Short mmCIF file of C-alpha atoms in Angstrom, two decimals:
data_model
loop_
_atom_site.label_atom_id
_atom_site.label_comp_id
_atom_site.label_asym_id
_atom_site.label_seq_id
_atom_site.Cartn_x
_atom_site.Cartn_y
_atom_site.Cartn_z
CA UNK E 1 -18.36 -53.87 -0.13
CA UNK E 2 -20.47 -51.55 -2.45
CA UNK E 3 -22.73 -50.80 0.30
CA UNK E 4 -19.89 -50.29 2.64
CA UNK E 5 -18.53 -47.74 -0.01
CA UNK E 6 -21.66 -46.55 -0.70
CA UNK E 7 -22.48 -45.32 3.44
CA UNK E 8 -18.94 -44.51 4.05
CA UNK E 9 -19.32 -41.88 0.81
CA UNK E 10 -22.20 -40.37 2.34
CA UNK E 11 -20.79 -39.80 6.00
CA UNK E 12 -18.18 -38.07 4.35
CA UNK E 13 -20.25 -35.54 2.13
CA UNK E 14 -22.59 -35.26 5.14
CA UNK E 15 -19.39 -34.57 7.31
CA UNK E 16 -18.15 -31.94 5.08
CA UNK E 17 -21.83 -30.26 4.93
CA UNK E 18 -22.07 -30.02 8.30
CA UNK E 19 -18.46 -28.63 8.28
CA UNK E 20 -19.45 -26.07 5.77
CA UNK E 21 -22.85 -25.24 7.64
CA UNK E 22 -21.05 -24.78 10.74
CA UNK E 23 -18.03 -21.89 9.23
CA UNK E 24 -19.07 -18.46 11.01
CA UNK E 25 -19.00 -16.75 7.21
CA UNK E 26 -21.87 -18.81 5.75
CA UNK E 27 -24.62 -16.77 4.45
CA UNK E 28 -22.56 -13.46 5.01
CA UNK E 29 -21.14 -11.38 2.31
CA UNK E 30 -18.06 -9.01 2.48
CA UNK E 31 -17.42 -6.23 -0.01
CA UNK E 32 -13.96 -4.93 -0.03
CA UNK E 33 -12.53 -1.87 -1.24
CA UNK E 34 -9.26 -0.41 -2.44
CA UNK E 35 -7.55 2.48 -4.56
CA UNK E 36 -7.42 2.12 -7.93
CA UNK E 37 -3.27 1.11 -7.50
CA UNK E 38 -3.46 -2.49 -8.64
CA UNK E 39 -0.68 -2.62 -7.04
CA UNK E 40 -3.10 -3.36 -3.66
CA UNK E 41 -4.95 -6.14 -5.14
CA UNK E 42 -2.55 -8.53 -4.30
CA UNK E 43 -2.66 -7.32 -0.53
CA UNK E 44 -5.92 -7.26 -0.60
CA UNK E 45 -6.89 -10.56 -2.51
CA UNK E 46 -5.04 -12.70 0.32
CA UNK E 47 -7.86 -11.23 2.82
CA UNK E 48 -10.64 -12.13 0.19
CA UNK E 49 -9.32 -16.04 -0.02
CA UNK E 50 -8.76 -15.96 3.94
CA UNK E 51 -11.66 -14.73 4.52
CA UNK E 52 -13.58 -17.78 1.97
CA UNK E 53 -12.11 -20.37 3.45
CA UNK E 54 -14.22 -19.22 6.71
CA UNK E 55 -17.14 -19.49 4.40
CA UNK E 56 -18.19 -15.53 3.79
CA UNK E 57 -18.71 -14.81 0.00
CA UNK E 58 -16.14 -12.39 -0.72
CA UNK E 59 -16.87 -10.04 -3.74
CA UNK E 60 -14.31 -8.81 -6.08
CA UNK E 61 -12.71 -5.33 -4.71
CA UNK E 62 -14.27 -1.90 -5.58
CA UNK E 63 -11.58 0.83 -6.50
CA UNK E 64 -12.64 4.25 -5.17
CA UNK E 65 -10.46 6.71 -3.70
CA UNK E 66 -8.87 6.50 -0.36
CA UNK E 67 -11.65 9.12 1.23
CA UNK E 68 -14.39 6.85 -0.29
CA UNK E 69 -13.05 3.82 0.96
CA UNK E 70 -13.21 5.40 4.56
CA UNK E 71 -16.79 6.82 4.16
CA UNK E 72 -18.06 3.53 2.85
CA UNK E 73 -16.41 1.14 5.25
CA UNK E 74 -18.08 3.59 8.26
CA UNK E 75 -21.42 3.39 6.83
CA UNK E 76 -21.49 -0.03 6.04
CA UNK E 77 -21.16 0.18 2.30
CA UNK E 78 -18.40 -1.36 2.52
CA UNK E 79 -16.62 -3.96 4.40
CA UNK E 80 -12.87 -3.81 4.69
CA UNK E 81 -10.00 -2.51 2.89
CA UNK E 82 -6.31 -4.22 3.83
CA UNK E 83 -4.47 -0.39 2.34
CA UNK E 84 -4.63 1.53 5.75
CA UNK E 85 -1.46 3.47 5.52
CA UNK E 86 -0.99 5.03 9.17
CA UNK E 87 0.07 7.74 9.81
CA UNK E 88 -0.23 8.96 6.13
CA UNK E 89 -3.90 8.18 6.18
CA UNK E 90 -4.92 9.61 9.58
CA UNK E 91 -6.33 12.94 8.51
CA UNK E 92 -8.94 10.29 6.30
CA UNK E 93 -9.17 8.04 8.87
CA UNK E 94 -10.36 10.35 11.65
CA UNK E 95 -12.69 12.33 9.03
CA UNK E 96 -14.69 8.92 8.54
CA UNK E 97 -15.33 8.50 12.18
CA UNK E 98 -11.93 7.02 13.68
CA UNK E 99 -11.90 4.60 16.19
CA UNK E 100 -15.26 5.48 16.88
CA UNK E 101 -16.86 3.52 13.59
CA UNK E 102 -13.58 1.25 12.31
CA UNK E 103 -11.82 -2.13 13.66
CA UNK E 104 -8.34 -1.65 12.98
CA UNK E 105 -6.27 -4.35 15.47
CA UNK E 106 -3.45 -5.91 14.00
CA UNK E 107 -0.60 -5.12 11.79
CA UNK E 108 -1.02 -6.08 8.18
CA UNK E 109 2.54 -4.61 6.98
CA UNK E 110 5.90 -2.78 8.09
CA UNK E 111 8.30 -0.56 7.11
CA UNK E 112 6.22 0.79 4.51
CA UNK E 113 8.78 4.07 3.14
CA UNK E 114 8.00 6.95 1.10
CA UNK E 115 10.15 10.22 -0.23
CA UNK E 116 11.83 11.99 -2.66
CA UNK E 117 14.76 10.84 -4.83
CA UNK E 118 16.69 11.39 -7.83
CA UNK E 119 18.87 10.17 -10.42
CA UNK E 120 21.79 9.06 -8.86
CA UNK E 121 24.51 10.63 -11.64
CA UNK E 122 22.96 14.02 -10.66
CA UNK E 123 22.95 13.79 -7.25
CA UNK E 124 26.55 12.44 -7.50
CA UNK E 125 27.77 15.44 -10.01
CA UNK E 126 26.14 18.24 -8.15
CA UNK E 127 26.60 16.77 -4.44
CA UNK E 128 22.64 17.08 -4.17
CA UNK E 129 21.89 15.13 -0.86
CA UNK E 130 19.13 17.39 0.57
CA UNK E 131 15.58 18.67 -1.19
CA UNK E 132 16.70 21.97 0.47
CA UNK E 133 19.38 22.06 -1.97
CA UNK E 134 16.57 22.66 -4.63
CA UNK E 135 16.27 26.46 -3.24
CA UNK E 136 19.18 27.34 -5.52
CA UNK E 137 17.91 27.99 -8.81
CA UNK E 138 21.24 26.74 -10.53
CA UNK E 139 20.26 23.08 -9.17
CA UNK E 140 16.27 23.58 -9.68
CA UNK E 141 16.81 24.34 -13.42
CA UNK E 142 18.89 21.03 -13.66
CA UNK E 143 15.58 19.18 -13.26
CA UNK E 144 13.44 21.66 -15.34
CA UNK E 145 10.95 19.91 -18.10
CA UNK E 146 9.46 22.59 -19.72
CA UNK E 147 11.56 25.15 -19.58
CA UNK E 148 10.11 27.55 -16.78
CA UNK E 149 13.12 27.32 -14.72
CA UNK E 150 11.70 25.54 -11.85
CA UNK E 151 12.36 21.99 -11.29
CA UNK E 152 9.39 19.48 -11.95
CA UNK E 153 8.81 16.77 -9.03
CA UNK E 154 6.93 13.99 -10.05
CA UNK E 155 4.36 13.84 -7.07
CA UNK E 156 1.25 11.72 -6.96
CA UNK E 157 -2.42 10.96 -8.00
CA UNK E 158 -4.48 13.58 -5.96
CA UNK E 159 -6.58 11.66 -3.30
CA UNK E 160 -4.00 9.52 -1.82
CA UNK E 161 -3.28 11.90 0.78
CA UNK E 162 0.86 11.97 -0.62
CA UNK E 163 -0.65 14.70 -2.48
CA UNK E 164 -1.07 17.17 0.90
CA UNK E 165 1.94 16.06 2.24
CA UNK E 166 3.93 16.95 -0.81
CA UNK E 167 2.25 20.34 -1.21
CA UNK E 168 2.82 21.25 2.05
CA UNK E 169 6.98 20.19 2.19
CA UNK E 170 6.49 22.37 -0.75
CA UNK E 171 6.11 25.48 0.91
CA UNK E 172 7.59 24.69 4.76
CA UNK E 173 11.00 23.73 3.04
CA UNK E 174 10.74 27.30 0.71
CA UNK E 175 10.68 25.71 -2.90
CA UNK E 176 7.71 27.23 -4.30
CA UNK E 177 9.23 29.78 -6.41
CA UNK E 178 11.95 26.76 -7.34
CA UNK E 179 9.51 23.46 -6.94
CA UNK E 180 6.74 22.66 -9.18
CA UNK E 181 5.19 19.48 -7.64
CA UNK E 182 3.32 17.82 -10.41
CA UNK E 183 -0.07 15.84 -9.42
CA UNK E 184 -1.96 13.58 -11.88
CA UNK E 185 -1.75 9.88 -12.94
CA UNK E 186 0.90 8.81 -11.07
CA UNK E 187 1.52 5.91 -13.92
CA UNK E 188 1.53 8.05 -16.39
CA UNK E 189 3.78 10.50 -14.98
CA UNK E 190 6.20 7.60 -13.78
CA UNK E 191 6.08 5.96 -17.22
CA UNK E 192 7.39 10.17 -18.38
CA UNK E 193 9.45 10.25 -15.52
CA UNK E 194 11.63 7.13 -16.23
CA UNK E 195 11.74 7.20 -19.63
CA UNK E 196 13.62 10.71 -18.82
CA UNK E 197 15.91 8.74 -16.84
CA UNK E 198 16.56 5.92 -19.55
CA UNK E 199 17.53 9.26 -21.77
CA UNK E 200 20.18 9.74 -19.70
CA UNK E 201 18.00 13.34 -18.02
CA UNK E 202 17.97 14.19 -14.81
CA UNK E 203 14.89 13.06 -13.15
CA UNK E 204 13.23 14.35 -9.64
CA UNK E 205 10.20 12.16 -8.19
CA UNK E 206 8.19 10.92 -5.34
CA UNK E 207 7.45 7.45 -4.68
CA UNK E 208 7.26 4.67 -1.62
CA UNK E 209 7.37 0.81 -0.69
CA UNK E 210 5.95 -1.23 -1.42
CA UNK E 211 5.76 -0.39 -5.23
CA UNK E 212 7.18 -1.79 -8.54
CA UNK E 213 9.17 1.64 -8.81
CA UNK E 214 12.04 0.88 -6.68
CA UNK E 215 12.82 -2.27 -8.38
CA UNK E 216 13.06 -0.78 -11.33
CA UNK E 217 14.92 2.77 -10.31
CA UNK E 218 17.18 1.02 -7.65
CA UNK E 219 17.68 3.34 -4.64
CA UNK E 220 21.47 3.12 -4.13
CA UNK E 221 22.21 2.33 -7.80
CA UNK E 222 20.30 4.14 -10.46
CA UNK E 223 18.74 6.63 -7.37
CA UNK E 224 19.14 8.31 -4.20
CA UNK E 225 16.67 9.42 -1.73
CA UNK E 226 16.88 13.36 -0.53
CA UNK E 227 16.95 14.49 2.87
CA UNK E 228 14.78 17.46 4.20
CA UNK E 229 16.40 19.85 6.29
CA UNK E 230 13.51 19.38 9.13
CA UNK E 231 10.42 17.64 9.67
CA UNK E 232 7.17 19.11 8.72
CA UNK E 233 3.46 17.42 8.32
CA UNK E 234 0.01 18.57 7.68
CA UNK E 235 -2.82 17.81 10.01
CA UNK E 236 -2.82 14.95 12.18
CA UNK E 237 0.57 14.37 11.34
CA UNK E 238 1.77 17.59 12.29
CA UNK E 239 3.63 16.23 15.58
CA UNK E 240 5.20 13.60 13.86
CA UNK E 241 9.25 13.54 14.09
CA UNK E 242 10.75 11.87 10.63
CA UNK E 243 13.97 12.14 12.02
CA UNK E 244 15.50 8.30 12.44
CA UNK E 245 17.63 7.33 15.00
CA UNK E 246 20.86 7.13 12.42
CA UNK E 247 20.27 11.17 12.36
CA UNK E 248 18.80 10.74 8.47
CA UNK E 249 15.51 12.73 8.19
CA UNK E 250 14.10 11.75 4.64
CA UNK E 251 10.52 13.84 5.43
CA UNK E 252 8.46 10.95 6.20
CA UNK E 253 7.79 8.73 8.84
CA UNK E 254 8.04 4.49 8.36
CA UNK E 255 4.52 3.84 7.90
CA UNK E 256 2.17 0.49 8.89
CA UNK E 257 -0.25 -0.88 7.13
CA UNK E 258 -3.50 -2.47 8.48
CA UNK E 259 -6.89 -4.01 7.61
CA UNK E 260 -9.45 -1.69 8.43
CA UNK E 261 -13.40 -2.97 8.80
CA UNK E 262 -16.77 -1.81 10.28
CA UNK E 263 -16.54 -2.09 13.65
CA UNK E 264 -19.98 -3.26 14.26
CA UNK E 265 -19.75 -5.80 11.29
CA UNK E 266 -16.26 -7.02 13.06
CA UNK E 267 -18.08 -7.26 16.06
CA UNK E 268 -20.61 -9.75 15.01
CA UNK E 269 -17.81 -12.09 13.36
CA UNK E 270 -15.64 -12.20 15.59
CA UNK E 271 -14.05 -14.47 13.13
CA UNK E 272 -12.98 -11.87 10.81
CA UNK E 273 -12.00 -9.71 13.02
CA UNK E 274 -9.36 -12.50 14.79
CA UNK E 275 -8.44 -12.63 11.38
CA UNK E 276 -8.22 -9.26 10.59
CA UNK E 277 -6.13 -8.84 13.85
CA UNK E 278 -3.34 -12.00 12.91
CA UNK E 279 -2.70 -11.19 9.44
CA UNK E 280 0.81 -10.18 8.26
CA UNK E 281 2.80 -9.84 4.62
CA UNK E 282 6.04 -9.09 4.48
CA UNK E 283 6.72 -5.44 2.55
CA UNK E 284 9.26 -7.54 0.43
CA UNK E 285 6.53 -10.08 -1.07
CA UNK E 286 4.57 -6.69 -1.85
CA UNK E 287 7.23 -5.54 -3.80
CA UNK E 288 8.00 -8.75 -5.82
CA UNK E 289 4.37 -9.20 -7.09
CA UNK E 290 4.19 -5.82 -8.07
CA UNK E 291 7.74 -6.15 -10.19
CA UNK E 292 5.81 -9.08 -11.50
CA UNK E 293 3.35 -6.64 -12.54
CA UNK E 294 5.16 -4.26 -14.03
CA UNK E 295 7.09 -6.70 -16.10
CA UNK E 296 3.28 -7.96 -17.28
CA UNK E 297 1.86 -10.60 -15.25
CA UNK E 298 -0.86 -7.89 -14.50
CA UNK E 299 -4.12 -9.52 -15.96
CA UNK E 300 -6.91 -11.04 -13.04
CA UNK E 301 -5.86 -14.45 -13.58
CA UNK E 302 -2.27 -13.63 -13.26
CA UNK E 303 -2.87 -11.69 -9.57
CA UNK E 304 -5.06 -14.82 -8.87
CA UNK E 305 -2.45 -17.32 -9.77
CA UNK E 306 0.26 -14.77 -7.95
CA UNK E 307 -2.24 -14.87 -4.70
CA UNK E 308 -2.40 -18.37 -4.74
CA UNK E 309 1.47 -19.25 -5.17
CA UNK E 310 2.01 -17.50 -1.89
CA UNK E 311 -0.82 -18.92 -0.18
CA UNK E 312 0.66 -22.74 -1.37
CA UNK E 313 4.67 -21.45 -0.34
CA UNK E 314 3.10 -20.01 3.52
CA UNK E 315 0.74 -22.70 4.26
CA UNK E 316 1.53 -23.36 7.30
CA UNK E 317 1.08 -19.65 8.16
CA UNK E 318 -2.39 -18.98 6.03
CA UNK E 319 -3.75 -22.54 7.78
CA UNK E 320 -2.96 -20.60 11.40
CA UNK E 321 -5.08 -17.72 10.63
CA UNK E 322 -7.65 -19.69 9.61
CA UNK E 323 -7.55 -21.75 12.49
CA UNK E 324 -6.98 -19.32 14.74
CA UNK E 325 -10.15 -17.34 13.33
CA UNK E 326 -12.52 -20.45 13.62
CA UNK E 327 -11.36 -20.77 17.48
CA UNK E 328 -12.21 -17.20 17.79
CA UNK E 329 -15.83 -17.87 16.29
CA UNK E 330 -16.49 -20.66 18.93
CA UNK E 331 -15.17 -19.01 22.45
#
């Protein structure tokens, strides 16, 4: 019986060897990048243990700026990053070499929203529905911080391309003499910006979804979102109607989200890159890790734990694209 045991123990560990020999990752490491929101580790974590359990070594993400991210992925640098924002990213995208130099198949995430809004007792007050409202002194100075008359929008971290947009709504809607749009640490200035609110102040900011913001300045019930009288984009964008089909134009389009690699590396792992292709996370998860966050389950091991709680409640789902991406190693 022992030596029964004994064989039977070593066809297994010799099974699983061979097993582990034979994933298409082994040997192979991937270096991922992402902004420094840590908001986006989350996102991009689920690639990383996806991506392990097809044997790469996955390193721990690098946070460099959006433009960064793009250079390094085309040069090889870098690997991946799963924070493609299309179209708000296209200007950064095509700059790096497009099409040309990245894999991008696949949707990652949808309905990905971004815009202006304010406190909802203003808005309600002064019937303010639409940013071009803000041309009118009288309801500028309402959302004035310091005093110079104009009203302060929170905007965003320069780099992550909502900076251009915002600048440029700036002056097609007519608000620079009215407007200051505000770029800098967008945590900081949030942290400012809703501590305003909890004063019972007017407040006047930019933000989008998925994000921690929204569930804790409610859209509908502590904020509204502003319309713009027309839509208007910089660069690549510059085509781009914002206008939904309910008639509502709230100045930017629904965005998508993707993994974006090297496109030679995703051609020679064809594994990753089925991967890459099959993934999807619902906007709403997104969102509820990041409240998570926010409320201060934000260490490493917290995001790790976070990561693997959804893998364990979609396992069905994760097991598919692993599957699916071994197939896609073999054919």
């Amino acid at each position: 019986m022992r030596k029964l045991l004994t064989a039977t123990t070593l066809t297994l560990l010799m099974a699983g060897q061979t097993y582990a020999a034979d994933l298409p990752g082994k040997g192979i490491t991937v270096k991922p990048v992402q902004s420094t929101i840590s908001g986006e580790t989350f996102q991009t974590l689920l690639v990383s243990r996806a991506l392990e359990k097809l044997g790469y070594t996955v390193d721990a993400p690098d946070e460099v700026d959006y433009n960064v991210g793009y250079t390094s992925i085309a040069s090889g640098d870098a690997t991946f990053t799963a924070v493609n924002w299309q179209p708000l990213h296209d200007d950064m995208y095509q700059a790096a070499g497009g099409d040309k130099v990245f894999y991008r198949e696949g949707t990652y995430v949808t309905g990905a929203a971004q815009g202006y809004l304010i406190d909802k007792k203003t808005a309600d007050k002064y019937h303010i529905t639409n940013i071009a409202q803000f041309k009118d002194p009288k309801i500028a100075k309402l959302f004035d911080t310091n005093g110079d008359g104009k009203a302060d929008l929170t905007g965003c971290t320069p780099g992550w391309g909502c900076e251009t947009v915002i600048n440029h709504q700036v002056k097609a809607y007519s608000l620079q003499n009215t407007v200051q749009a505000n770029m800098g640490n967008y945590s900081a200035m949030m942290a400012d910006t809703i501590s305003r609110y909890k004063q019972g102040k007017p407040i006047f900011y930019y933000t989008w979804t998925p994000y921690w913001v929204s569930d804790i300045l409610k859209p509908g019930r502590d904020v509204v979102w502003l319309q713009v009288p027309f839509s208007s984009l910089p660069g690549a964008q510059k085509n781009v109607n914002t206008q939904l089909p309910n008639g509502a134009n709230y100045g930017f389009p629904v965005n998508t989200m993707h993994i974006v690699a090297n496109k030679a590396w995703a051609l020679k792992n064809p594994a990753a890159a089925k991967l890459f292709s099959e993934m999807r996370l619902p906007l709403a998860d997104i969102n509820a890790q990041n409240a998570r966050m926010y409320a201060g389950e934000s260490s490493d091991a917290d995001i790790n734990r976070q990561v693997d709680g959804w893998i364990h409640a979609h396992q069905a789902v994760f097991n598919q694209w692993v599957s699916d991406a071994l197939a896609a190693a073999k054919s």
